[in-house]
Amino acid sequence: MFGVFAWAFRRGDLEGFRLVIAATGSPRVNALVHEEAAARSIPLNTVDDPEHSSFFVPASARRGDLVIAVSTSGAAPYLARRLREYLEGKLYPGLEQDLERARAARARISVES
C-alpha cells in the first residue's frame, strides 16, 4: 500500500503498510509515526532523524548491471550524495558494454565447467 497523507496523522493510519518514510517536517508528527511503526514492526525511515529510523536509503547510481550505493547511515545524506556523484564521475564510457561482455564470458565459463 502506498499513501501520501495530506491530513493530520492519527493512530491507525499505518494499518496495512509494510514500509514507511516519515518526512512531515514536524518532529512531533514524525515521533507519532515512529511510535506506531515500531508498535506494528513496520520498517521506518524518518527523514533527518536517523535515531528513529530502522533503515536508510542510500545514494545510488546505476550503469547497466553496476550499482553503486553510498550510505552514511543517515548521519550525512549530503556527504553520501557527494560521494555518489564523485564515484559516478569516475565511471568510464563503455562500462555498460564491458559488463555485458563480462556477463557473457562468465556464462560461457559456467557452462564449460
Coordinates of C-alpha atoms in Angstrom, one line a residue:
M1 CA 0.0 0.0 0.0
F2 CA 1.2 3.5 -0.8
G3 CA -0.2 6.6 0.7
V4 CA 0.6 10.3 1.0
F5 CA -1.1 11.9 3.9
A6 CA -2.4 15.4 3.3
W7 CA -4.2 15.5 6.6
A8 CA -3.1 15.2 10.2
F9 CA -1.6 11.8 11.1
R10 CA -3.7 9.7 13.5
R11 CA -3.1 6.5 15.2
G12 CA -4.2 3.6 12.9
D13 CA -3.1 5.4 9.8
L14 CA -0.3 2.9 9.2
E15 CA -2.8 0.0 9.0
G16 CA -1.8 -2.2 6.0
F17 CA 1.5 -0.5 5.4
R18 CA 4.7 -2.6 5.0
L19 CA 7.2 0.3 4.7
V20 CA 7.0 3.9 5.9
I21 CA 9.0 7.0 5.2
A22 CA 8.2 9.9 7.6
A23 CA 9.0 13.3 6.1
T24 CA 6.4 15.5 7.5
G25 CA 8.7 18.4 8.6
S26 CA 7.2 18.1 12.1
P27 CA 9.3 16.3 14.7
R28 CA 6.2 15.7 16.8
V29 CA 4.3 14.1 13.9
N30 CA 7.3 12.1 12.9
A31 CA 7.6 10.8 16.5
L32 CA 4.0 9.7 16.4
V33 CA 4.7 7.9 13.1
H34 CA 7.8 6.3 14.6
E35 CA 5.8 5.1 17.6
E36 CA 3.1 3.5 15.5
A37 CA 5.6 1.9 13.1
A38 CA 7.6 0.4 15.9
A39 CA 4.4 -1.0 17.5
R40 CA 3.4 -2.6 14.2
S41 CA 7.0 -3.7 13.4
I42 CA 7.0 -1.7 10.1
P43 CA 10.4 -0.6 8.8
L44 CA 10.6 3.1 9.0
N45 CA 12.9 5.8 7.7
T46 CA 12.4 9.1 9.5
V47 CA 13.9 11.8 7.2
D48 CA 16.5 13.9 9.1
D49 CA 16.2 11.7 12.2
P50 CA 18.5 8.6 11.9
E51 CA 17.9 7.7 15.5
H52 CA 14.3 6.9 14.8
S53 CA 14.9 5.1 11.5
S54 CA 15.2 1.3 11.1
F55 CA 16.5 1.6 7.6
F56 CA 18.3 4.1 5.4
V57 CA 18.0 4.9 1.7
P58 CA 21.5 5.0 0.1
A59 CA 22.5 7.5 -2.6
S60 CA 22.8 5.3 -5.6
A61 CA 23.8 5.3 -9.3
R62 CA 23.2 2.6 -11.9
R63 CA 25.1 1.9 -15.1
G64 CA 23.7 -1.2 -16.6
D65 CA 24.4 -4.1 -14.2
L66 CA 26.7 -1.9 -12.0
V67 CA 25.1 -0.3 -9.0
I68 CA 27.0 2.0 -6.7
A69 CA 25.3 2.7 -3.3
V70 CA 26.7 5.0 -0.6
S71 CA 25.2 5.4 2.8
T72 CA 26.2 7.3 5.9
S73 CA 23.5 5.6 8.0
G74 CA 21.6 8.8 8.0
A75 CA 24.4 10.8 9.6
A76 CA 25.2 12.9 6.5
P77 CA 22.9 12.4 3.4
Y78 CA 24.6 15.4 1.7
L79 CA 28.0 13.6 2.0
A80 CA 26.6 10.4 0.7
R81 CA 25.2 12.2 -2.3
R82 CA 28.5 14.0 -2.9
L83 CA 30.4 10.7 -2.7
R84 CA 28.0 9.0 -5.1
E85 CA 28.5 11.9 -7.5
Y86 CA 32.2 11.7 -7.2
L87 CA 32.2 7.9 -7.9
E88 CA 29.7 8.3 -10.7
G89 CA 32.0 10.8 -12.3
K90 CA 34.9 8.2 -12.3
L91 CA 32.9 5.7 -14.4
Y92 CA 34.2 5.5 -17.9
P93 CA 32.3 5.4 -21.2
G94 CA 31.7 1.9 -22.4
L95 CA 31.5 0.4 -18.8
E96 CA 28.0 -1.0 -19.6
Q97 CA 29.3 -2.8 -22.6
D98 CA 32.2 -4.2 -20.6
L99 CA 29.8 -5.5 -18.0
E100 CA 27.7 -7.2 -20.7
R101 CA 30.8 -8.9 -22.1
A102 CA 31.9 -10.0 -18.6
R103 CA 28.4 -11.4 -18.0
A104 CA 28.5 -13.4 -21.3
A105 CA 32.1 -14.6 -20.6
R106 CA 31.0 -15.8 -17.1
A107 CA 28.0 -17.6 -18.6
R108 CA 30.3 -19.4 -21.1
I109 CA 32.8 -20.4 -18.3
S110 CA 29.9 -21.7 -16.1
V111 CA 28.6 -23.9 -19.0
E112 CA 32.0 -25.2 -19.9
S113 CA 32.9 -26.2 -16.3

